[in-house]
């Protein structure tokens, strides 16, 4: 069996642990493994290198991805897809493993329409916005990084008796915001899944002040319909005259050494992807749901929106008082 692995889209901590696991399990079956550099771009331009157990030494603890990743517009064109197919044929690849998020899986589905090989997706994104797995590789590390930052902001907010808006990543999903907000004891969490009423938010923060709160932290998930944290700060200033300091955590959430939870998830899913290939499956994402390793058709991972945990949302509104 000749397989190739790529990491695509936004990198996520734990991708390296996943590559390591998939490569070593595949090698234990005497398969030939190629690593594709820079995601679909490398597939188009034939940037493949054979990998062995030693090429994945000393990477389980490293953030980023040794294979590099990219967002590749060319792969969305017919010519790009055809060129990718030619590369796979030239290297005699029978199966492709794509570690990435929904954009990467859209690409995988498009490729499956013109290429006969097997394709397996592994959920690697900090956003956690894929159906078919309880959490995605990188999510736990990103949440922990956000909480680490929120704890520090809390110290200065409290010392200066200030209000902060902290913007976290997640594109159009509020998973990082909700978990980081809950873990960091935020006063408010604004997620894209729920309509934000800025007047109401300000009112609740002022009620908190009357109850003796001297500082507050509001977590803003990217993709809020009111705009970025900076835009929300200026709207709040116009609306109520209050000053909100803004911190955008940004790409810091994508980096760093993966947590043990991410390393374990990545290791399990990397190995399971090989098992699933050996069974002859294709067009599915591997995931972990309530402790079980499962597969989900790639299209189903993005067709319906993964819901935020309603219990956590309810709890959050009680605890933030
Ligand atoms: O999908 C992962 C993610 O980090 C999102 O949370 C964020 O919106 C996006 O990627 C940022 O992408 P880029 O690094 O290409 O700007």
Short mmCIF file of C-alpha atoms and ligand atoms in Angstrom, two decimals:
data_model
loop_
_atom_site.label_atom_id
_atom_site.label_comp_id
_atom_site.label_asym_id
_atom_site.label_seq_id
_atom_site.Cartn_x
_atom_site.Cartn_y
_atom_site.Cartn_z
CA UNK A 1 0.00 0.00 0.00
CA UNK A 2 1.31 3.48 -0.89
CA UNK A 3 -0.26 6.33 1.04
CA UNK A 4 0.31 10.08 1.35
CA UNK A 5 -0.46 12.46 4.22
CA UNK A 6 -1.00 16.21 4.16
CA UNK A 7 -1.97 18.91 6.65
CA UNK A 8 -4.13 21.69 5.26
CA UNK A 9 -5.83 24.98 6.15
CA UNK A 10 -5.12 26.51 9.56
CA UNK A 11 -2.51 24.48 11.42
CA UNK A 12 -3.48 23.11 14.82
CA UNK A 13 -1.42 21.88 17.78
CA UNK A 14 -1.41 18.09 17.70
CA UNK A 15 -1.08 17.77 13.93
CA UNK A 16 2.49 16.53 14.41
CA UNK A 17 1.39 13.91 16.95
CA UNK A 18 -1.17 12.76 14.40
CA UNK A 19 1.35 12.54 11.55
CA UNK A 20 3.69 10.58 13.83
CA UNK A 21 1.03 8.10 14.76
CA UNK A 22 -0.27 7.56 11.22
CA UNK A 23 3.26 7.15 9.81
CA UNK A 24 4.38 4.69 12.48
CA UNK A 25 1.22 2.58 12.35
CA UNK A 26 1.41 2.50 8.54
CA UNK A 27 5.09 1.51 8.69
CA UNK A 28 4.20 -1.30 11.11
CA UNK A 29 2.09 -2.71 8.25
CA UNK A 30 5.02 -2.26 5.83
CA UNK A 31 3.20 0.43 3.87
CA UNK A 32 5.07 3.12 1.94
CA UNK A 33 4.26 6.58 3.28
CA UNK A 34 4.77 9.96 1.63
CA UNK A 35 4.45 13.31 3.36
CA UNK A 36 3.07 16.09 1.15
CA UNK A 37 4.46 19.55 1.89
CA UNK A 38 2.21 22.63 2.21
CA UNK A 39 -1.12 20.86 1.91
CA UNK A 40 -2.93 20.85 -1.41
CA UNK A 41 -0.36 23.26 -2.86
CA UNK A 42 2.31 20.58 -2.48
CA UNK A 43 -0.04 18.02 -3.97
CA UNK A 44 -0.45 20.19 -7.06
CA UNK A 45 3.28 20.86 -7.38
CA UNK A 46 4.48 17.34 -6.51
CA UNK A 47 6.20 18.18 -3.22
CA UNK A 48 6.19 14.66 -1.80
CA UNK A 49 8.85 13.05 0.35
CA UNK A 50 8.97 9.49 1.57
CA UNK A 51 8.64 9.20 5.35
CA UNK A 52 9.79 6.55 7.78
CA UNK A 53 9.48 6.05 11.52
CA UNK A 54 12.58 8.20 12.09
CA UNK A 55 11.19 11.14 10.08
CA UNK A 56 8.60 11.61 12.81
CA UNK A 57 10.98 11.40 15.80
CA UNK A 58 10.83 14.13 18.43
CA UNK A 59 7.72 15.85 17.05
CA UNK A 60 4.90 14.70 19.34
CA UNK A 61 5.45 17.75 21.58
CA UNK A 62 5.78 20.31 18.78
CA UNK A 63 3.07 22.73 17.66
CA UNK A 64 2.57 23.64 14.00
CA UNK A 65 3.07 20.90 11.44
CA UNK A 66 6.33 19.48 10.09
CA UNK A 67 4.57 19.05 6.75
CA UNK A 68 3.62 22.75 6.68
CA UNK A 69 0.09 23.84 5.74
CA UNK A 70 -1.51 26.35 3.42
CA UNK A 71 -4.82 27.62 2.18
CA UNK A 72 -4.74 26.81 -1.53
CA UNK A 73 -7.11 28.67 -3.89
CA UNK A 74 -5.69 26.80 -6.89
CA UNK A 75 -7.06 23.54 -5.53
CA UNK A 76 -10.56 24.98 -5.91
CA UNK A 77 -10.13 25.09 -9.70
CA UNK A 78 -10.59 22.19 -12.15
CA UNK A 79 -7.03 22.59 -13.38
CA UNK A 80 -5.67 22.46 -9.81
CA UNK A 81 -7.63 19.30 -9.06
CA UNK A 82 -6.51 17.63 -12.30
CA UNK A 83 -2.89 18.49 -11.55
CA UNK A 84 -3.25 17.04 -8.04
CA UNK A 85 -4.67 13.85 -9.56
CA UNK A 86 -1.68 13.66 -11.94
CA UNK A 87 0.71 13.96 -8.97
CA UNK A 88 -1.05 11.15 -7.09
CA UNK A 89 -0.88 8.95 -10.17
CA UNK A 90 2.77 9.78 -10.84
CA UNK A 91 3.72 8.69 -7.30
CA UNK A 92 1.45 5.64 -7.43
CA UNK A 93 -0.49 6.80 -4.35
CA UNK A 94 -3.46 4.61 -3.46
CA UNK A 95 -4.73 6.50 -0.43
CA UNK A 96 -4.60 10.06 0.87
CA UNK A 97 -4.97 11.23 4.47
CA UNK A 98 -6.06 14.85 4.88
CA UNK A 99 -5.59 16.41 8.32
CA UNK A 100 -7.53 19.67 8.47
CA UNK A 101 -10.86 21.40 8.89
CA UNK A 102 -14.00 21.79 6.81
CA UNK A 103 -12.31 23.74 3.99
CA UNK A 104 -9.78 20.92 3.62
CA UNK A 105 -12.59 18.34 3.61
CA UNK A 106 -14.44 20.27 0.88
CA UNK A 107 -11.24 19.92 -1.15
CA UNK A 108 -11.03 16.20 -0.37
CA UNK A 109 -14.61 15.64 -1.56
CA UNK A 110 -13.89 17.52 -4.80
CA UNK A 111 -10.79 15.37 -5.38
CA UNK A 112 -12.73 12.17 -4.69
CA UNK A 113 -14.96 13.00 -7.66
CA UNK A 114 -12.06 12.70 -10.11
CA UNK A 115 -9.59 10.37 -8.37
CA UNK A 116 -10.17 6.69 -7.57
CA UNK A 117 -7.93 6.34 -4.51
CA UNK A 118 -9.14 6.18 -0.91
CA UNK A 119 -9.40 9.46 1.03
CA UNK A 120 -9.66 9.72 4.82
CA UNK A 121 -10.07 12.98 6.75
CA UNK A 122 -8.72 13.60 10.24
CA UNK A 123 -10.22 16.57 12.13
CA UNK A 124 -7.36 19.00 12.76
CA UNK A 125 -8.58 22.50 13.57
CA UNK A 126 -8.67 24.64 16.70
CA UNK A 127 -12.26 25.67 15.85
CA UNK A 128 -13.93 22.37 16.87
CA UNK A 129 -16.62 23.05 14.28
CA UNK A 130 -16.85 19.57 12.72
CA UNK A 131 -19.69 17.14 13.28
CA UNK A 132 -18.53 13.54 13.83
CA UNK A 133 -16.08 14.08 16.67
CA UNK A 134 -16.59 15.46 20.17
CA UNK A 135 -13.49 17.57 19.82
CA UNK A 136 -11.04 18.27 17.03
CA UNK A 137 -7.25 18.03 17.24
CA UNK A 138 -5.87 21.37 18.47
CA UNK A 139 -9.01 22.58 20.18
CA UNK A 140 -7.97 21.65 23.73
CA UNK A 141 -4.60 23.37 23.37
CA UNK A 142 -6.23 26.50 21.91
CA UNK A 143 -8.71 26.71 24.79
CA UNK A 144 -5.92 26.28 27.34
CA UNK A 145 -3.88 29.00 25.65
CA UNK A 146 -6.88 31.35 25.72
CA UNK A 147 -7.49 30.60 29.42
CA UNK A 148 -3.81 31.22 30.19
CA UNK A 149 -4.14 34.64 28.55
CA UNK A 150 -7.48 35.47 30.19
CA UNK A 151 -6.04 34.72 33.64
CA UNK A 152 -3.30 37.28 33.00
CA UNK A 153 -5.72 39.88 31.67
CA UNK A 154 -7.87 39.30 34.77
CA UNK A 155 -4.94 40.35 37.01
CA UNK A 156 -4.47 43.71 35.32
CA UNK A 157 -8.23 44.25 34.85
CA UNK A 158 -8.76 43.79 38.57
CA UNK A 159 -5.76 45.95 39.54
CA UNK A 160 -6.92 48.82 37.30
CA UNK A 161 -10.67 48.23 37.75
CA UNK A 162 -11.18 48.03 34.00
CA UNK A 163 -13.43 46.39 31.44
CA UNK A 164 -11.88 44.19 28.79
CA UNK A 165 -13.08 42.66 25.56
CA UNK A 166 -10.98 39.60 24.71
CA UNK A 167 -11.36 38.31 21.15
CA UNK A 168 -10.77 34.62 20.57
CA UNK A 169 -10.58 32.59 17.34
CA UNK A 170 -13.10 30.09 16.04
CA UNK A 171 -14.15 31.67 12.77
CA UNK A 172 -17.93 31.29 12.99
CA UNK A 173 -18.09 28.92 15.93
CA UNK A 174 -18.25 29.83 19.62
CA UNK A 175 -16.62 26.69 21.05
CA UNK A 176 -13.32 28.29 22.08
CA UNK A 177 -15.17 31.35 23.42
CA UNK A 178 -17.60 29.33 25.53
CA UNK A 179 -15.03 26.94 27.04
CA UNK A 180 -12.41 29.65 27.58
CA UNK A 181 -15.03 32.01 29.00
CA UNK A 182 -16.32 29.41 31.41
CA UNK A 183 -12.83 28.33 32.48
CA UNK A 184 -11.61 31.92 32.80
CA UNK A 185 -14.67 33.08 34.78
CA UNK A 186 -15.64 35.68 32.15
CA UNK A 187 -18.53 37.99 32.94
CA UNK A 188 -19.97 37.67 29.43
CA UNK A 189 -19.33 35.38 26.47
CA UNK A 190 -20.44 36.56 23.02
CA UNK A 191 -20.75 33.66 20.59
CA UNK A 192 -21.78 33.89 16.92
CA UNK A 193 -24.48 31.25 17.49
CA UNK A 194 -26.48 33.61 19.76
CA UNK A 195 -27.71 37.10 18.89
CA UNK A 196 -25.74 39.78 20.76
CA UNK A 197 -27.65 42.73 22.23
CA UNK A 198 -24.95 45.24 23.17
CA UNK A 199 -27.34 47.39 25.25
CA UNK A 200 -28.29 44.31 27.25
CA UNK A 201 -24.63 43.30 27.72
CA UNK A 202 -23.76 46.75 29.02
CA UNK A 203 -26.79 46.72 31.34
CA UNK A 204 -25.76 43.37 32.82
CA UNK A 205 -22.18 44.55 33.34
CA UNK A 206 -23.45 47.66 35.15
CA UNK A 207 -25.67 45.48 37.33
CA UNK A 208 -22.54 43.49 38.17
CA UNK A 209 -20.84 46.74 39.17
CA UNK A 210 -23.74 47.51 41.52
CA UNK A 211 -23.26 44.08 43.07
CA UNK A 212 -19.64 44.98 43.81
CA UNK A 213 -17.73 43.84 40.72
CA UNK A 214 -14.83 46.17 40.04
CA UNK A 215 -13.68 44.76 36.71
CA UNK A 216 -15.12 42.58 33.98
CA UNK A 217 -13.97 40.42 31.10
CA UNK A 218 -16.12 39.87 28.03
CA UNK A 219 -15.06 37.13 25.62
CA UNK A 220 -15.90 37.87 21.99
CA UNK A 221 -15.76 35.04 19.47
CA UNK A 222 -14.63 35.98 15.97
CA UNK A 223 -17.58 36.10 13.62
CA UNK A 224 -19.91 38.02 15.95
CA UNK A 225 -22.56 39.81 13.89
CA UNK A 226 -21.73 43.06 15.73
CA UNK A 227 -18.17 42.88 14.35
CA UNK A 228 -14.71 42.43 15.82
CA UNK A 229 -13.88 43.17 19.46
CA UNK A 230 -12.52 46.57 18.37
CA UNK A 231 -15.78 47.36 16.56
CA UNK A 232 -17.82 46.21 19.54
CA UNK A 233 -15.70 48.40 21.86
CA UNK A 234 -16.39 51.46 19.74
CA UNK A 235 -20.10 50.62 19.53
CA UNK A 236 -20.24 50.25 23.31
CA UNK A 237 -18.43 53.56 23.71
CA UNK A 238 -21.02 55.28 21.50
CA UNK A 239 -23.93 53.49 23.16
CA UNK A 240 -23.00 53.90 26.80
CA UNK A 241 -19.84 56.03 26.96
CA UNK A 242 -17.91 53.24 28.68
CA UNK A 243 -14.27 52.48 27.96
CA UNK A 244 -13.43 48.85 27.06
CA UNK A 245 -9.84 47.75 26.58
CA UNK A 246 -9.46 45.27 23.71
CA UNK A 247 -7.13 42.25 23.49
CA UNK A 248 -7.17 40.12 20.34
CA UNK A 249 -5.57 36.77 21.13
CA UNK A 250 -5.29 35.84 17.45
CA UNK A 251 -2.78 33.31 16.19
CA UNK A 252 -1.23 32.73 19.61
CA UNK A 253 -4.12 30.26 20.00
CA UNK A 254 -2.89 28.20 17.06
CA UNK A 255 0.64 27.69 18.34
CA UNK A 256 2.45 26.02 21.18
CA UNK A 257 3.05 22.55 22.46
CA UNK A 258 -0.14 20.44 22.33
CA UNK A 259 -1.79 19.43 25.59
CA UNK A 260 -1.73 15.75 26.60
CA UNK A 261 -5.41 15.53 25.62
CA UNK A 262 -4.64 16.76 22.10
CA UNK A 263 -1.64 14.44 21.78
CA UNK A 264 -3.73 11.44 22.81
CA UNK A 265 -6.62 12.33 20.50
CA UNK A 266 -4.21 12.96 17.62
CA UNK A 267 -2.41 9.67 18.25
CA UNK A 268 -5.66 7.71 18.36
CA UNK A 269 -7.11 9.30 15.25
CA UNK A 270 -3.86 8.97 13.27
CA UNK A 271 -3.76 5.25 14.05
CA UNK A 272 -7.49 4.79 13.45
CA UNK A 273 -7.18 6.43 10.02
CA UNK A 274 -4.78 3.66 9.03
CA UNK A 275 -7.14 0.96 10.38
CA UNK A 276 -9.97 2.49 8.37
CA UNK A 277 -7.83 2.57 5.21
CA UNK A 278 -6.89 -1.07 5.76
CA UNK A 279 -10.62 -1.89 5.91
CA UNK A 280 -10.98 -0.31 2.46
CA UNK A 281 -13.11 2.66 3.53
CA UNK A 282 -13.01 6.02 1.76
CA UNK A 283 -14.67 9.45 1.87
CA UNK A 284 -14.98 9.51 5.66
CA UNK A 285 -13.58 11.49 8.57
CA UNK A 286 -12.38 9.61 11.63
CA UNK A 287 -13.46 10.98 14.98
CA UNK A 288 -14.04 10.21 18.63
CA UNK A 289 -17.56 10.37 20.00
CA UNK A 290 -18.12 9.59 23.68
CA UNK A 291 -14.97 7.49 23.80
CA UNK A 292 -15.71 5.50 20.64
CA UNK A 293 -13.69 5.80 17.45
CA UNK A 294 -16.16 6.40 14.62
CA UNK A 295 -16.29 7.41 10.96
CA UNK A 296 -18.57 10.03 9.38
CA UNK A 297 -18.99 10.76 5.66
CA UNK A 298 -16.90 13.84 4.89
CA UNK A 299 -19.91 15.88 3.67
CA UNK A 300 -21.77 15.23 6.94
CA UNK A 301 -18.98 16.82 8.96
CA UNK A 302 -19.97 20.31 7.77
CA UNK A 303 -23.54 19.99 6.42
CA UNK A 304 -25.16 20.56 9.79
CA UNK A 305 -23.78 23.05 12.28
CA UNK A 306 -22.25 21.47 15.37
CA UNK A 307 -24.21 22.88 18.31
CA UNK A 308 -22.71 24.46 21.40
CA UNK A 309 -23.46 22.52 24.58
CA UNK A 310 -26.80 24.01 25.81
CA UNK A 311 -26.01 22.97 29.39
CA UNK A 312 -22.74 24.93 29.36
CA UNK A 313 -24.49 27.94 27.83
CA UNK A 314 -27.12 27.90 30.57
CA UNK A 315 -24.55 27.39 33.28
CA UNK A 316 -22.48 30.23 31.94
CA UNK A 317 -25.34 32.72 32.28
CA UNK A 318 -25.80 31.71 35.93
CA UNK A 319 -22.11 31.72 36.85
CA UNK A 320 -21.28 35.02 35.16
CA UNK A 321 -23.41 36.91 37.68
O1 LIG B 1 -9.66 27.64 11.15
C1 LIG B 1 -8.69 27.95 12.10
C2 LIG B 1 -8.53 29.44 12.24
O2 LIG B 1 -7.49 29.65 13.17
C3 LIG B 1 -9.78 30.20 12.61
O3 LIG B 1 -10.08 30.13 13.98
C4 LIG B 1 -9.44 31.58 12.13
O4 LIG B 1 -10.59 32.32 11.83
C5 LIG B 1 -8.66 31.30 10.88
O5 LIG B 1 -8.11 30.01 11.02
C6 LIG B 1 -7.54 32.27 10.59
O6 LIG B 1 -6.95 31.90 9.39
P1 LIG B 1 -5.62 32.53 8.81
O7 LIG B 1 -4.50 32.08 9.68
O8 LIG B 1 -5.54 31.97 7.44
O9 LIG B 1 -5.79 34.00 8.87
#
